[in-house]
Tab-separated table of C-alpha atoms and ligand atoms in Angstrom:
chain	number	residue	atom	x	y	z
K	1	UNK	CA	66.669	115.990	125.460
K	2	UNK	CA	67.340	112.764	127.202
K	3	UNK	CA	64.391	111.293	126.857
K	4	UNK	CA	64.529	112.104	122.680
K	5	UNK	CA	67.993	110.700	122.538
K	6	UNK	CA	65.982	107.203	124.451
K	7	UNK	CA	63.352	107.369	122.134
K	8	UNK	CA	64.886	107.572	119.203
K	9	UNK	CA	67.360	104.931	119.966
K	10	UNK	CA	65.034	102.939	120.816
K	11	UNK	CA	63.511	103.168	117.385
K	12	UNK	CA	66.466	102.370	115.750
K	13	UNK	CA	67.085	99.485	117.515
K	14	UNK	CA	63.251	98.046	116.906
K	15	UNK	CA	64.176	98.644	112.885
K	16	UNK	CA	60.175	97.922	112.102
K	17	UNK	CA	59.306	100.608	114.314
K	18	UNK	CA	62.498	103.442	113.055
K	19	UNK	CA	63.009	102.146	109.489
K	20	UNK	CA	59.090	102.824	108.833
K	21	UNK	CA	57.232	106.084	108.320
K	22	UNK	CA	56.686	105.866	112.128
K	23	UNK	CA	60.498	106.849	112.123
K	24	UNK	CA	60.251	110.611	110.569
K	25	UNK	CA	56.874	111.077	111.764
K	26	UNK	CA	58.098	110.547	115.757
K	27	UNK	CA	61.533	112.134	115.066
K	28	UNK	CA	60.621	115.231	113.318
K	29	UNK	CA	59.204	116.617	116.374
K	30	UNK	CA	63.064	117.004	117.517
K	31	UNK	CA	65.285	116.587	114.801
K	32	UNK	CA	67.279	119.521	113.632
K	33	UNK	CA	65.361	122.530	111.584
K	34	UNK	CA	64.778	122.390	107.780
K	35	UNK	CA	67.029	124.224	105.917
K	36	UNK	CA	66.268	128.044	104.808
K	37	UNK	CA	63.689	128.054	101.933
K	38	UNK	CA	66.680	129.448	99.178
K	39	UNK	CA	69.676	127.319	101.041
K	40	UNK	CA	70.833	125.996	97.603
K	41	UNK	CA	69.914	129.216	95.375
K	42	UNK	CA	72.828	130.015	93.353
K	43	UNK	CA	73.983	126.279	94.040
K	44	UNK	CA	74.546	122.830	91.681
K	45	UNK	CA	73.841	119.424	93.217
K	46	UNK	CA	74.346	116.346	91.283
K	47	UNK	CA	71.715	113.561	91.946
K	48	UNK	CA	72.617	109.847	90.565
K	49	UNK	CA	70.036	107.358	90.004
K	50	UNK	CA	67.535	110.763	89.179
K	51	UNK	CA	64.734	108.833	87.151
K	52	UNK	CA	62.734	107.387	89.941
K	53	UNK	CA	62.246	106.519	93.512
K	54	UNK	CA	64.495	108.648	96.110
K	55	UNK	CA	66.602	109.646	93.417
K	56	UNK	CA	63.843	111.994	91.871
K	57	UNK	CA	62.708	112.738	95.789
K	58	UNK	CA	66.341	114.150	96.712
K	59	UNK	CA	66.113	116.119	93.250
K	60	UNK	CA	62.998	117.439	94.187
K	61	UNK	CA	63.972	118.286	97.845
K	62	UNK	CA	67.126	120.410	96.679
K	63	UNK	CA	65.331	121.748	93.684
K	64	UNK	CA	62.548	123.038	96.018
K	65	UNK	CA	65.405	124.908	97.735
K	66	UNK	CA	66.754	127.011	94.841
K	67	UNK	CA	69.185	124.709	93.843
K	68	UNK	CA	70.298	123.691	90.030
K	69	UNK	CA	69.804	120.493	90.270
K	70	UNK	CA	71.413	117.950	88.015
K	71	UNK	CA	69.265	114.913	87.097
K	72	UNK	CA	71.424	111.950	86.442
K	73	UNK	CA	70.737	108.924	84.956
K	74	UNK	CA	70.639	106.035	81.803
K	75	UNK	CA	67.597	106.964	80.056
K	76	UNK	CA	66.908	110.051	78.789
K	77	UNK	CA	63.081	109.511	78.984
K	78	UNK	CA	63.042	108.498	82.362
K	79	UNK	CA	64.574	111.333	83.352
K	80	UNK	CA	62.999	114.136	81.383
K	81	UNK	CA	59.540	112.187	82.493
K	82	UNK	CA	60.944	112.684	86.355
K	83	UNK	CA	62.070	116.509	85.652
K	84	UNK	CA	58.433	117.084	84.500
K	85	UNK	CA	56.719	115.314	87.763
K	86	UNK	CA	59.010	117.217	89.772
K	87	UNK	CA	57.996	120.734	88.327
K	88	UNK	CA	54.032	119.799	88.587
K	89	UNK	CA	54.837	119.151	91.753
K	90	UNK	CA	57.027	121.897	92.835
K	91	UNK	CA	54.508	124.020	90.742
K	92	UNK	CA	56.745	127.523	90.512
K	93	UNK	CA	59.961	127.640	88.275
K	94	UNK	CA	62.601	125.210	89.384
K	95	UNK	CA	66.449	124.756	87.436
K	96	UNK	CA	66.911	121.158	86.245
K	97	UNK	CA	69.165	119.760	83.982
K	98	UNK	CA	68.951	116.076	82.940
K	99	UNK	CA	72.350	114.200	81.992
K	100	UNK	CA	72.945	111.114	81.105
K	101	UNK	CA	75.433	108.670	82.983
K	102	UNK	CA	75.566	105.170	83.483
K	103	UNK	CA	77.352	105.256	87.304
K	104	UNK	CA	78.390	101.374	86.846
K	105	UNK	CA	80.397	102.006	83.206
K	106	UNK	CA	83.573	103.678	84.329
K	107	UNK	CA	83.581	105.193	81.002
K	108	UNK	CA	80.449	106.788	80.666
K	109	UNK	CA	81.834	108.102	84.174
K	110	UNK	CA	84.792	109.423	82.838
K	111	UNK	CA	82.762	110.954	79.835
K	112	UNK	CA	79.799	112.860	82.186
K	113	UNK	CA	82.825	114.228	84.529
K	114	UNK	CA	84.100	116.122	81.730
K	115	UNK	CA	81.010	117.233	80.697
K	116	UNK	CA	79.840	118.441	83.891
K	117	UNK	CA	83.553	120.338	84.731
K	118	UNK	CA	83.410	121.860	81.606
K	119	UNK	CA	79.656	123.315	82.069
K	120	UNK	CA	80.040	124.332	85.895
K	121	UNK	CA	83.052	125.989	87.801
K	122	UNK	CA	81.500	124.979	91.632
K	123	UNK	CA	79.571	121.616	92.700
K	124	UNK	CA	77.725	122.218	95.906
K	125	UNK	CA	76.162	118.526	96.641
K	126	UNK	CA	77.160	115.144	94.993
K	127	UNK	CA	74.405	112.684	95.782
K	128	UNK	CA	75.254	108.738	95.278
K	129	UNK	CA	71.722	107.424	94.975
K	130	UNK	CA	72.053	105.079	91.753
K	131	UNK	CA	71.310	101.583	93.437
K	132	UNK	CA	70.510	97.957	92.003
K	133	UNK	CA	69.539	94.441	93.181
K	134	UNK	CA	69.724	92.282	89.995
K	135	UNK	CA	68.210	89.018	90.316
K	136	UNK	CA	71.215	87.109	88.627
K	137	UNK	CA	74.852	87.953	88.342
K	138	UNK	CA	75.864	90.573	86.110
K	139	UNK	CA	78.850	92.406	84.522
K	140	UNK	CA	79.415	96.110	83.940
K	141	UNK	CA	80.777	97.288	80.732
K	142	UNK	CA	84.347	97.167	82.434
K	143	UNK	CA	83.501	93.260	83.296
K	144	UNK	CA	83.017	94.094	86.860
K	145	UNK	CA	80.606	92.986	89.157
K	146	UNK	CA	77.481	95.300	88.192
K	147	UNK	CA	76.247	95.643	92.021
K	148	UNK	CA	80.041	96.474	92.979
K	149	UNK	CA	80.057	98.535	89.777
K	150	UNK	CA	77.091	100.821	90.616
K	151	UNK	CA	77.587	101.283	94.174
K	152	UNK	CA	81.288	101.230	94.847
K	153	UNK	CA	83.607	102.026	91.823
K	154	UNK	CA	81.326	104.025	89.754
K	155	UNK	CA	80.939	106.782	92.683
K	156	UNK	CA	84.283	106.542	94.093
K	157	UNK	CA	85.416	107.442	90.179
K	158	UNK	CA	82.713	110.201	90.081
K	159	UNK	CA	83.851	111.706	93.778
K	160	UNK	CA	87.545	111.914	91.932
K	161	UNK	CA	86.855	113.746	88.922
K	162	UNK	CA	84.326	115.915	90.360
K	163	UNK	CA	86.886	116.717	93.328
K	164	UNK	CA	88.005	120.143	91.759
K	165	UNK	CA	84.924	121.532	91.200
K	166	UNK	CA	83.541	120.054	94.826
K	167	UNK	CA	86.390	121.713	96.463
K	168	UNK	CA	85.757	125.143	94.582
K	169	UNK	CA	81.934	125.339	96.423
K	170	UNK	CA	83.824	125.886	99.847
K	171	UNK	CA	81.100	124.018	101.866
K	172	UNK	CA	80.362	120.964	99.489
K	173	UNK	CA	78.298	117.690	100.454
K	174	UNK	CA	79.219	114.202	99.025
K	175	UNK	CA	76.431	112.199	100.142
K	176	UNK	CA	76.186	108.055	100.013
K	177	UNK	CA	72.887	106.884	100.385
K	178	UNK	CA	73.204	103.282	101.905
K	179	UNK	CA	70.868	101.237	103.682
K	180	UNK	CA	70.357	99.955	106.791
K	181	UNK	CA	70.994	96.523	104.875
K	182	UNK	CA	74.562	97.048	105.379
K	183	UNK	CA	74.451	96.154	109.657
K	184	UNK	CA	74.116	92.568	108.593
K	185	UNK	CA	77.500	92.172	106.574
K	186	UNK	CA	80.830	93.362	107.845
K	187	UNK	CA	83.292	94.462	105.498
K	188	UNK	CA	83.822	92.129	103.528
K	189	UNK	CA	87.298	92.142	100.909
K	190	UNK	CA	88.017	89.033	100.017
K	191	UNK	CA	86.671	88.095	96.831
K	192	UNK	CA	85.239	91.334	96.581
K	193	UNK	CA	83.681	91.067	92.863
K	194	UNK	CA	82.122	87.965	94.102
K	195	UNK	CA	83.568	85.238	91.380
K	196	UNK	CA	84.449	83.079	93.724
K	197	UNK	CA	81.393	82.805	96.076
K	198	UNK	CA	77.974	82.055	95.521
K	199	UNK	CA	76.319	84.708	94.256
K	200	UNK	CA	73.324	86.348	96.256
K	201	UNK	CA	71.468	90.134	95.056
K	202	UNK	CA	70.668	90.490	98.254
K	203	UNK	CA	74.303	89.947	99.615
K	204	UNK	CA	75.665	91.760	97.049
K	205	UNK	CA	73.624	94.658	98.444
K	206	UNK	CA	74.488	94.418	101.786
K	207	UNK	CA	78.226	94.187	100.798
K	208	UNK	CA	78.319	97.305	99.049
K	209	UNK	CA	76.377	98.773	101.283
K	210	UNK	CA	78.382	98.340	103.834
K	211	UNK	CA	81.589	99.137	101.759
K	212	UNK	CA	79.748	102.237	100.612
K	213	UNK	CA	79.976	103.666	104.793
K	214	UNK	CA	83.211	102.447	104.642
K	215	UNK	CA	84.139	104.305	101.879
K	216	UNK	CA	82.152	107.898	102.858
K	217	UNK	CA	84.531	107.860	106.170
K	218	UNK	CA	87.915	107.128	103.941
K	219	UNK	CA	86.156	110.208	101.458
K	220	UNK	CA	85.973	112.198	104.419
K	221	UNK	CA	89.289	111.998	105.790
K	222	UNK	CA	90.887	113.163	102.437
K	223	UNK	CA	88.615	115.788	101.716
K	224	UNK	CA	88.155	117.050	105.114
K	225	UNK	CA	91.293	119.352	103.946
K	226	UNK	CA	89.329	120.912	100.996
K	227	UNK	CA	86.529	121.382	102.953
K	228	UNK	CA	84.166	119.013	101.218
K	229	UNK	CA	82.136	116.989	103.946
K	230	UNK	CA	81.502	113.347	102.791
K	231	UNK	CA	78.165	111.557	104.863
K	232	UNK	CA	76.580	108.599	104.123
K	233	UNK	CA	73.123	107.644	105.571
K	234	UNK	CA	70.246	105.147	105.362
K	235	UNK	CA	66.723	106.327	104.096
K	236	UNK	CA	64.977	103.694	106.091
K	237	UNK	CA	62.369	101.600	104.110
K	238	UNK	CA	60.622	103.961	101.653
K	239	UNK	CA	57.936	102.820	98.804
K	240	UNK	CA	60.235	103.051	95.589
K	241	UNK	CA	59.883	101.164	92.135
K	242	UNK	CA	63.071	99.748	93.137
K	243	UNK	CA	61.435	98.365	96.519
K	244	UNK	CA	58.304	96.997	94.604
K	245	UNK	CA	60.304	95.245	91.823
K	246	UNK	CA	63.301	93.669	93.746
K	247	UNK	CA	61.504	92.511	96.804
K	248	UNK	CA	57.816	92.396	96.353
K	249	UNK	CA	57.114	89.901	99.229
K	250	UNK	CA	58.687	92.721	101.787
K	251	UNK	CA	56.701	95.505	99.824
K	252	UNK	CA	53.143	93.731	100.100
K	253	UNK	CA	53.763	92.952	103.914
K	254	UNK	CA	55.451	96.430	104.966
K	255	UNK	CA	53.519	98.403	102.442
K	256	UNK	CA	51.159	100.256	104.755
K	257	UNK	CA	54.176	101.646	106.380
K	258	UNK	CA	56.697	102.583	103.919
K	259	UNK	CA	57.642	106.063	103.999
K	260	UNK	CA	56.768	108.029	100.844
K	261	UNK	CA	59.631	109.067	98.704
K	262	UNK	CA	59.868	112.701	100.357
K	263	UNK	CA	60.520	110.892	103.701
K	264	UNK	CA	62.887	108.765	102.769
K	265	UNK	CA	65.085	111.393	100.661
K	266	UNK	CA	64.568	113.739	103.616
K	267	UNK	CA	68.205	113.190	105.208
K	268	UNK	CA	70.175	112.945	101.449
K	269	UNK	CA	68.749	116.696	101.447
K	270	UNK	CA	69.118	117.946	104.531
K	271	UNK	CA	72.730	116.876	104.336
K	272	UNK	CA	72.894	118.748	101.531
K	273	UNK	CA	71.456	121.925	102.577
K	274	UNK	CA	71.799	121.962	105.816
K	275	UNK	CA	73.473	125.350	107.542
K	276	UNK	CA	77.394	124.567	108.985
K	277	UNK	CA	77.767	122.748	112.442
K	278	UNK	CA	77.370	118.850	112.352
K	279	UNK	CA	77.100	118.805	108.211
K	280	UNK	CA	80.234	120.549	107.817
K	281	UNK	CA	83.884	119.083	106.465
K	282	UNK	CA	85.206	119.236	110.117
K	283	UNK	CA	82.235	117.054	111.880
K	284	UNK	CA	81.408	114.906	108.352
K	285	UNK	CA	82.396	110.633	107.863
K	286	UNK	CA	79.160	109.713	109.841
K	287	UNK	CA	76.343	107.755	108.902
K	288	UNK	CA	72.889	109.459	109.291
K	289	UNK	CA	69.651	108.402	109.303
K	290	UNK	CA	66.584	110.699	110.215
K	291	UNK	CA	69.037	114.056	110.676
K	292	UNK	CA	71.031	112.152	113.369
K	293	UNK	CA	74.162	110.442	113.077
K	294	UNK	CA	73.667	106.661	113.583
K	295	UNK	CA	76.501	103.733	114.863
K	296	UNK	CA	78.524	102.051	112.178
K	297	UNK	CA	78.061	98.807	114.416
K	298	UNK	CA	75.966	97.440	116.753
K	299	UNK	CA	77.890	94.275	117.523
K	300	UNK	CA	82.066	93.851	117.416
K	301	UNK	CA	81.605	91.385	114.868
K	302	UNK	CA	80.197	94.192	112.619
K	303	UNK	CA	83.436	96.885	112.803
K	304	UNK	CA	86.058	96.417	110.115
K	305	UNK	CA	89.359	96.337	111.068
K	306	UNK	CA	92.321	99.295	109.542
K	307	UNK	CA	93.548	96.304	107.211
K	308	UNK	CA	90.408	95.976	105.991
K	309	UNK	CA	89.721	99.906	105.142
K	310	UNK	CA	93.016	99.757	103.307
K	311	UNK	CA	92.771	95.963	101.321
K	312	UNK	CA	88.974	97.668	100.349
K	313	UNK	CA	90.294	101.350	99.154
K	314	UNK	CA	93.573	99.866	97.430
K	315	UNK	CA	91.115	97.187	95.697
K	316	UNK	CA	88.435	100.052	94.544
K	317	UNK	CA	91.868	102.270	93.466
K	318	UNK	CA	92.973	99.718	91.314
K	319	UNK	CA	89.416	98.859	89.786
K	320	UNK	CA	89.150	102.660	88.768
K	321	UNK	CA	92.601	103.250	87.638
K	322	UNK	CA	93.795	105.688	90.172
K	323	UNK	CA	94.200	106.333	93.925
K	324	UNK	CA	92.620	108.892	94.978
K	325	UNK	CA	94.690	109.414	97.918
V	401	LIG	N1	63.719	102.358	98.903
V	401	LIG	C1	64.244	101.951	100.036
V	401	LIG	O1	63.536	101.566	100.974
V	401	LIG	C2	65.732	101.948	100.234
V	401	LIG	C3	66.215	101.474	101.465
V	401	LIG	C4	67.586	101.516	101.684
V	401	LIG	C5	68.425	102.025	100.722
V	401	LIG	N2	67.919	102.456	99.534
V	401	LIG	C6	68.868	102.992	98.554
V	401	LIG	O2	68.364	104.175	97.994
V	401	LIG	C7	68.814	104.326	96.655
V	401	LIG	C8	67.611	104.562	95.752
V	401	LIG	O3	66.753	103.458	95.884
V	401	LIG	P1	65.268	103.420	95.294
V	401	LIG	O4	64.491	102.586	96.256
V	401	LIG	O5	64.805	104.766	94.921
V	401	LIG	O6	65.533	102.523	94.009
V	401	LIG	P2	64.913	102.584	92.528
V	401	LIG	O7	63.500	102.963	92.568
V	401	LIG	O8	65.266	101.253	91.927
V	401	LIG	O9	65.789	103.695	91.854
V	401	LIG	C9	67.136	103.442	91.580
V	401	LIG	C10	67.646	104.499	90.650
V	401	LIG	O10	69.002	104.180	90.341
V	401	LIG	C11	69.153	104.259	88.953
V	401	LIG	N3	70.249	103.438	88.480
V	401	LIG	C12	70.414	102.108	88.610
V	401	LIG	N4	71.562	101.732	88.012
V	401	LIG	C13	72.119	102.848	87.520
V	401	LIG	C14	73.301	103.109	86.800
V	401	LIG	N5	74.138	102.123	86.453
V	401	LIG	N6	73.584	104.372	86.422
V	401	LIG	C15	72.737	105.377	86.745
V	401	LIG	N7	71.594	105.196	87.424
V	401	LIG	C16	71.289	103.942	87.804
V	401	LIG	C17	67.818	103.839	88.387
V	401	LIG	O11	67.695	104.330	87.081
V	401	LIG	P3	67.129	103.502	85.844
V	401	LIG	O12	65.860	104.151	85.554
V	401	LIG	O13	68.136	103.745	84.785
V	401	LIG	O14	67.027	102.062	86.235
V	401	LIG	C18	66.878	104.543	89.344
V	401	LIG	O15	66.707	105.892	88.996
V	401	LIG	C19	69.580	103.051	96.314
V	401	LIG	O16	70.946	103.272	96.444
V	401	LIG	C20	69.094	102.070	97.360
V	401	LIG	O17	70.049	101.096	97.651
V	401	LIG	C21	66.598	102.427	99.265
């Protein structure tokens, strides 16, 4: 056990070594059992971001377990085009419904929570996925910042509406898929829809990142009540369109060992379907990577300080029009 715990530390801490497929492929010979082969049967999980990369992986994972899983997304194409890879795949019957949301458009946020609480009465798993690096500054419909938009407001409005029909599951997962981009910003509120600095995708990213672990702990102490565990995680570095498009130098010189899709989504649905004990409302607010919770911060420069939680959850409840206290 002790020399596991070393092991996998020490992977973490190498990043090439525990971010790559080497990660899942050492760890899996200790890390927690799958789930049971129906653990979502009779179950609805909502997947953001559903069209493509881990998105469609996570669908696939929970729809492989019984689940009815709800494909998210902007374009209907995409996603009908992922629901139909994902049942080749699967190759028996599988339940999947494809909706469309934009997650950065508070509106279309507003309109595909009432849609989705007026077609089902329990939500098992809610799984933040949607994720963008824009090469330029960009606005959401709402004027926002569109990396802000996507990863912070847009799922902190969803986690609100859908709160109701989370908290009627009895055991439901909200789960934030970060990265492990977010260890090199600390949380960062000042200018938080970046007008005033200069603008960077790939700080963007790591800001909301960050804010997005931020924000699963805050989720978690309010829910923890209803019984609706919030988690967030990293998928470590996983061969995506996303990956190829945004950063093509890292995806040519890491290629050979990006996980595959499957690996990275692997914690997102194990989180979801995972039996009681660590998953649960009463243990959730961690940050997991490879089915084992990881540290917020390596270095004191990296922890946020209470003022900071509160400037960054009163700045996201304004943004969205409501606290969701
Ligand atoms: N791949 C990695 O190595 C890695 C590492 C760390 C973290 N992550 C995180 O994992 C998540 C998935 O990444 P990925 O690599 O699979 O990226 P991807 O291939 O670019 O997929 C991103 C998904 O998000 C969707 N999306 C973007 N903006 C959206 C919006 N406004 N509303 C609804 N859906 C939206 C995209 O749909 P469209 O088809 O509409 O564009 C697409 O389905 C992201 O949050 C990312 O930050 C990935």
């Amino acid at each position: 056990m002790r020399i596991t715990h070393v092991v996998d530390w020490a992977l973490d801490k190498s990043v090439v070594l525990g971010y790559s497929r080497i990660g899942p492929l050492v760890r899996q010979a200790w890390w927690p059992p799958d789930p049971a082969p129906d653990a979502l049967a009779g179950r609805h999980v909502v997947v953001t971001g559903a069209s493509g990369g881990l998105g469609a992986a996570t669908a696939a994972g929970c729809a492989r377990l019984g689940g009815t899983v709800h494909l998210v997304g902007r374009t209907k194409s995409k996603l009908d085009e992922a629901a139909s890879g994902i049942r080749d795949d699967v190759g028996r019957p599988v339940d999947l419904v494809t909706e469309i949301c934009d997650i950065s458009d508070l509106d279309s946020v507003r309109a595909y929570a009432d849609e989705l609480t007026g077609s089902v009465d329990e939500l098992h798993g809610l799984v933040h996925n949607s994720g963008v690096l824009p090469p330029e500054r960009k606005e959401s419909a709402q004027g926002h910042e569109l990396v802000y938009a996507t990863h912070v407001l847009g799922p902190s409005l969803l986690t609100h509406l859908l709160r109701g029909v989370l908290v009627a599951d009895g055991d439901a997962r909200v789960v934030w898929v970060s990265s492990g981009g977010m260890y090199t910003r600390q949380l960062d509120t000042d200018d938080i829809e970046a007008k005033e600095r200069e603008w960077s995708g790939a700080d963007a990213y790591a800001r909301t990142k960050r804010m997005q672990v931020v924000l699963a702990q805050m989720w978690a102490d309010r829910l923890r009540i209803d019984n609706v565990a919030v988690h967030s995680m990293h998928p470590g570095w996983s061969d995506t369109p996303g990956i190829a498009d945004a950063l093509p130098g890292f995806h040519k010189v890491i290629g050979p060992v990006l996980r595959s899709s499957e690996e990275g989504a692997d914690t997102a649905v194990w989180l979801v379907a995972a039996p009681g004990g660590s998953v649960t409302a009463g243990a959730s607010g961690v940050f997991w990577s490879d089915r084992r919770p990881r540290p917020l911060a390596y270095a004191p420069w990296q922890k946020e300080t209470p003022g900071g939680r509160a400037r960054l959850w009163e700045a996201v409840s304004e943004a969205i029009g409501v606290d969701p206290a």
